[in-house]
Every structure is written in structure tokens, then in C-alpha cells.
Amino acid sequence: IKNKIKKFIFISSIKAIDQEHLYGKSKFEAEIELKKVFQNIKKTRLIIIRPGLVYGGNVKGNLKLIKNYLNFKILPILKYSHNKMSMIHVEDLVNLFIFLSLINLDSPKVIEAHDGKKYSTEDVFISIYKKIHKKNYLTSVDIKFLSKLPFLKIFFKKLYNDSFFKSNHLEEIGFK
């Protein structure tokens, strides 16, 4: 603010919406504090980006977990297609940052960044499996009974929860 920057872009998370986990709560609280800081500043625009699950390149978190699991050909795909996720490729996210640095926004924005498609964890499993193994030895196991086991409940909740945006803010600002 002292240096009169025109835009401040904060990378938040889709998890800031439901705040179910400590990570989501901390991102949401950071958003609130930043909004307070910038509320009376006319020269600097606050832009908060909430990306969906970011994929591409060196994956981390749940995607890395899935990839490591699928490196073993003999393990089955964990079948569960009832959850919905929003995703964005890392290159698209970088292009969004560049785009936002070039356009003028008349007000602060919270932008939910995703490709506009719905994915399930099962879709992700199958897609990663096909990239790793050229020959398909796909077998699947319905995980409903596994998710009831106390020692796996937290793992499955994290891997198979919904993290989906209903709106498409990228279209609204003209980003493709």
C-alpha cells in the first residue's frame, strides 16, 4: 500500500469455502484480514483467487497420493463417482495471473478458478492410471464399505469429498 501497487493478488483455496479443515479456515481468515486491510484503499485492488484442485507437472497432496498408489499395476481403481471436484491446470492458473495483471478491475474480486468441468475422484484415478500404464489392467473396487472403517474414514473423507464451484468467475472476467 505504501508503495502504491495497483493490484494485490492472494492465492487462496477452494477449501476456504467450506472451512472444514484447518487449512481452509486459515485461508478464509487470511481473506477476511486482507479485505479489512484493503477496504478503504482506492489505489490498490485486492484480488483473491480460489483455485480448484491444481494439476500438471509435479503433483502434490491427494494427486501425488493417487499417483503413488497407481504406480502398482495390480492395485484396483477405488470406485466412487459420487463426489464432484473442480480442477485447473497449473499453466492455466499461471496464465490467469498474467491476465489479471494486465486487465483493469473496478472493484475487489474473489475469483473461483477452474476449467468449468465436473470431475469425480474416480475420473482422476482412471486418467492418472492411463497416463502411467499404457496397457489397461483396470479393475475396480467399490469403496463404500471401506469408507466405513474407522481407520480409513478420515483418508476417504479427504480423498472423496466435494470441492466443486458452481459459478464460473473466469467467464465473467473474460478469461478463457
Protein backbone atom coordinates (compact mmCIF):
# COMPACT_ATOMS: atom_id res chain seq x y z
CA ILE A 1 0.00 0.00 0.00
CA LYS A 2 2.84 2.34 0.90
CA ASN A 3 4.42 1.62 -2.50
CA LYS A 4 1.06 2.28 -4.24
CA ILE A 5 0.87 -1.03 -6.05
CA LYS A 6 -2.15 -1.31 -8.34
CA LYS A 7 -3.08 -4.92 -7.57
CA PHE A 8 -2.50 -7.38 -4.78
CA ILE A 9 -3.24 -10.99 -5.79
CA PHE A 10 -3.70 -13.51 -2.99
CA ILE A 11 -3.82 -17.22 -3.78
CA SER A 12 -6.38 -18.77 -1.50
CA SER A 13 -8.02 -22.18 -1.92
CA ILE A 14 -11.32 -23.85 -2.77
CA LYS A 15 -11.11 -25.09 0.83
CA ALA A 16 -11.80 -21.53 2.06
CA ILE A 17 -15.43 -22.00 1.06
CA ASP A 18 -16.39 -24.81 3.44
CA GLN A 19 -13.59 -24.33 6.03
CA GLU A 20 -13.97 -27.93 7.09
CA HIS A 21 -10.25 -28.35 7.73
CA LEU A 22 -7.70 -26.11 9.43
CA TYR A 23 -6.14 -25.28 6.03
CA GLY A 24 -9.46 -23.96 4.69
CA LYS A 25 -10.12 -22.00 7.88
CA SER A 26 -6.69 -20.36 7.74
CA LYS A 27 -7.17 -19.39 4.08
CA PHE A 28 -10.61 -17.94 4.82
CA GLU A 29 -9.30 -15.99 7.82
CA ALA A 30 -6.46 -14.62 5.68
CA GLU A 31 -9.02 -13.48 3.09
CA ILE A 32 -11.01 -11.65 5.79
CA GLU A 33 -7.92 -9.89 7.13
CA LEU A 34 -6.82 -8.84 3.64
CA LYS A 35 -10.29 -7.45 2.90
CA LYS A 36 -10.04 -5.37 6.09
CA VAL A 37 -6.61 -4.05 5.11
CA PHE A 38 -7.70 -3.08 1.59
CA GLN A 39 -11.29 -1.94 2.28
CA ASN A 40 -10.53 1.81 2.25
CA ILE A 41 -7.63 1.74 -0.20
CA LYS A 42 -8.76 3.09 -3.57
CA LYS A 43 -5.45 2.83 -5.46
CA THR A 44 -4.82 -0.89 -4.83
CA ARG A 45 -7.21 -3.64 -5.95
CA LEU A 46 -7.34 -6.83 -3.90
CA ILE A 47 -7.84 -9.95 -5.99
CA ILE A 48 -8.37 -13.27 -4.24
CA ILE A 49 -8.02 -16.37 -6.36
CA ARG A 50 -9.54 -19.62 -5.13
CA PRO A 51 -8.22 -22.32 -7.44
CA GLY A 52 -9.81 -25.73 -7.65
CA LEU A 53 -7.54 -28.76 -7.48
CA VAL A 54 -4.40 -27.76 -9.40
CA TYR A 55 -2.89 -30.43 -11.63
CA GLY A 56 0.04 -30.73 -14.02
CA GLY A 57 3.78 -31.04 -13.61
CA ASN A 58 4.93 -32.25 -10.22
CA VAL A 59 1.68 -33.02 -8.43
CA LYS A 60 1.32 -32.77 -4.67
CA GLY A 61 -1.19 -33.67 -1.99
CA ASN A 62 -4.01 -36.02 -2.94
CA LEU A 63 -2.92 -36.23 -6.59
CA LYS A 64 0.53 -37.41 -5.54
CA LEU A 65 -1.06 -39.93 -3.20
CA ILE A 66 -3.23 -41.26 -6.04
CA LYS A 67 -0.28 -41.36 -8.44
CA ASN A 68 1.88 -43.30 -5.96
CA TYR A 69 -0.96 -45.74 -5.34
CA LEU A 70 -1.48 -46.28 -9.07
CA ASN A 71 2.18 -46.98 -9.77
CA PHE A 72 1.37 -50.54 -8.72
CA LYS A 73 -0.41 -52.21 -11.65
CA ILE A 74 -2.11 -54.83 -9.54
CA LEU A 75 -4.00 -52.47 -7.24
CA PRO A 76 -7.60 -51.72 -8.24
CA ILE A 77 -9.13 -48.36 -9.03
CA LEU A 78 -11.08 -47.24 -5.98
CA LYS A 79 -14.53 -46.83 -7.47
CA TYR A 80 -16.52 -43.86 -6.25
CA SER A 81 -18.03 -41.39 -8.67
CA HIS A 82 -20.48 -39.56 -6.41
CA ASN A 83 -18.24 -36.66 -5.45
CA LYS A 84 -17.69 -33.58 -7.59
CA MET A 85 -14.46 -31.64 -7.95
CA SER A 86 -13.34 -28.54 -9.81
CA MET A 87 -9.85 -28.55 -11.29
CA ILE A 88 -7.46 -26.24 -13.11
CA HIS A 89 -4.19 -26.94 -14.90
CA VAL A 90 -1.15 -25.17 -13.44
CA GLU A 91 -0.43 -23.46 -16.79
CA ASP A 92 -3.96 -22.06 -16.91
CA LEU A 93 -3.51 -20.75 -13.37
CA VAL A 94 -0.26 -19.01 -14.34
CA ASN A 95 -1.96 -17.55 -17.43
CA LEU A 96 -4.74 -16.28 -15.16
CA PHE A 97 -2.18 -14.40 -13.03
CA ILE A 98 -0.75 -12.79 -16.15
CA PHE A 99 -4.24 -11.95 -17.43
CA LEU A 100 -5.23 -10.37 -14.11
CA SER A 101 -2.07 -8.28 -14.06
CA LEU A 102 -3.00 -6.82 -17.47
CA ILE A 103 -6.72 -6.04 -17.07
CA ASN A 104 -8.38 -3.29 -15.07
CA LEU A 105 -10.83 -4.32 -12.39
CA ASP A 106 -13.14 -1.69 -10.98
CA SER A 107 -13.62 -3.42 -7.63
CA PRO A 108 -12.02 -6.09 -5.43
CA LYS A 109 -12.71 -9.61 -6.66
CA VAL A 110 -12.85 -13.15 -5.37
CA ILE A 111 -12.26 -15.38 -8.35
CA GLU A 112 -13.02 -19.09 -8.30
CA ALA A 113 -10.56 -20.55 -10.79
CA HIS A 114 -11.39 -23.80 -12.57
CA ASP A 115 -11.93 -25.21 -16.06
CA GLY A 116 -15.72 -25.36 -15.72
CA LYS A 117 -15.97 -29.16 -15.83
CA LYS A 118 -17.09 -31.60 -13.12
CA TYR A 119 -14.74 -34.41 -12.12
CA SER A 120 -15.03 -37.24 -9.64
CA THR A 121 -12.15 -38.85 -7.79
CA GLU A 122 -12.79 -41.96 -9.88
CA ASP A 123 -12.30 -39.88 -13.07
CA VAL A 124 -8.97 -38.70 -11.70
CA PHE A 125 -7.92 -42.24 -10.76
CA ILE A 126 -8.67 -43.54 -14.26
CA SER A 127 -7.00 -40.61 -16.02
CA ILE A 128 -3.78 -40.92 -14.00
CA TYR A 129 -3.78 -44.71 -14.36
CA LYS A 130 -3.98 -44.43 -18.15
CA LYS A 131 -1.05 -41.99 -18.20
CA ILE A 132 1.12 -44.26 -16.06
CA HIS A 133 0.22 -47.61 -17.66
CA LYS A 134 -0.11 -47.80 -21.41
CA LYS A 135 -1.86 -51.16 -21.21
CA ASN A 136 -5.07 -51.12 -19.27
CA TYR A 137 -5.41 -53.65 -16.49
CA LEU A 138 -8.27 -51.76 -14.93
CA THR A 139 -10.14 -53.43 -12.16
CA SER A 140 -12.18 -51.51 -9.67
CA VAL A 141 -13.45 -51.90 -6.14
CA ASP A 142 -16.44 -50.06 -4.75
CA ILE A 143 -15.17 -48.28 -1.65
CA LYS A 144 -18.43 -47.70 0.19
CA PHE A 145 -17.71 -50.49 2.64
CA LEU A 146 -14.06 -49.39 3.10
CA SER A 147 -15.07 -45.82 3.95
CA LYS A 148 -16.99 -47.11 6.99
CA LEU A 149 -13.84 -48.49 8.63
CA PRO A 150 -12.73 -46.10 11.41
CA PHE A 151 -9.02 -46.07 10.48
CA LEU A 152 -9.81 -45.25 6.82
CA LYS A 153 -12.69 -42.83 7.38
CA ILE A 154 -10.55 -39.65 7.51
CA PHE A 155 -8.50 -40.72 4.48
CA PHE A 156 -11.59 -41.37 2.37
CA LYS A 157 -13.32 -38.20 3.52
CA LYS A 158 -10.31 -36.18 2.37
CA LEU A 159 -9.96 -38.00 -0.94
CA TYR A 160 -13.64 -38.25 -1.85
CA ASN A 161 -15.15 -35.02 -0.53
CA ASP A 162 -16.87 -32.49 -2.77
CA SER A 163 -14.81 -29.49 -3.80
CA PHE A 164 -16.79 -28.04 -6.63
CA PHE A 165 -17.51 -24.48 -7.76
CA LYS A 166 -20.97 -23.78 -9.15
CA SER A 167 -20.11 -20.40 -10.64
CA ASN A 168 -17.65 -19.59 -13.38
CA HIS A 169 -15.92 -16.34 -12.48
CA LEU A 170 -13.34 -16.80 -15.23
CA GLU A 171 -16.00 -16.34 -17.90
CA GLU A 172 -17.29 -13.26 -16.10
CA ILE A 173 -13.88 -11.52 -16.30
CA GLY A 174 -13.27 -12.66 -19.90
CA PHE A 175 -10.58 -15.30 -19.25
CA LYS A 176 -10.58 -18.42 -21.45
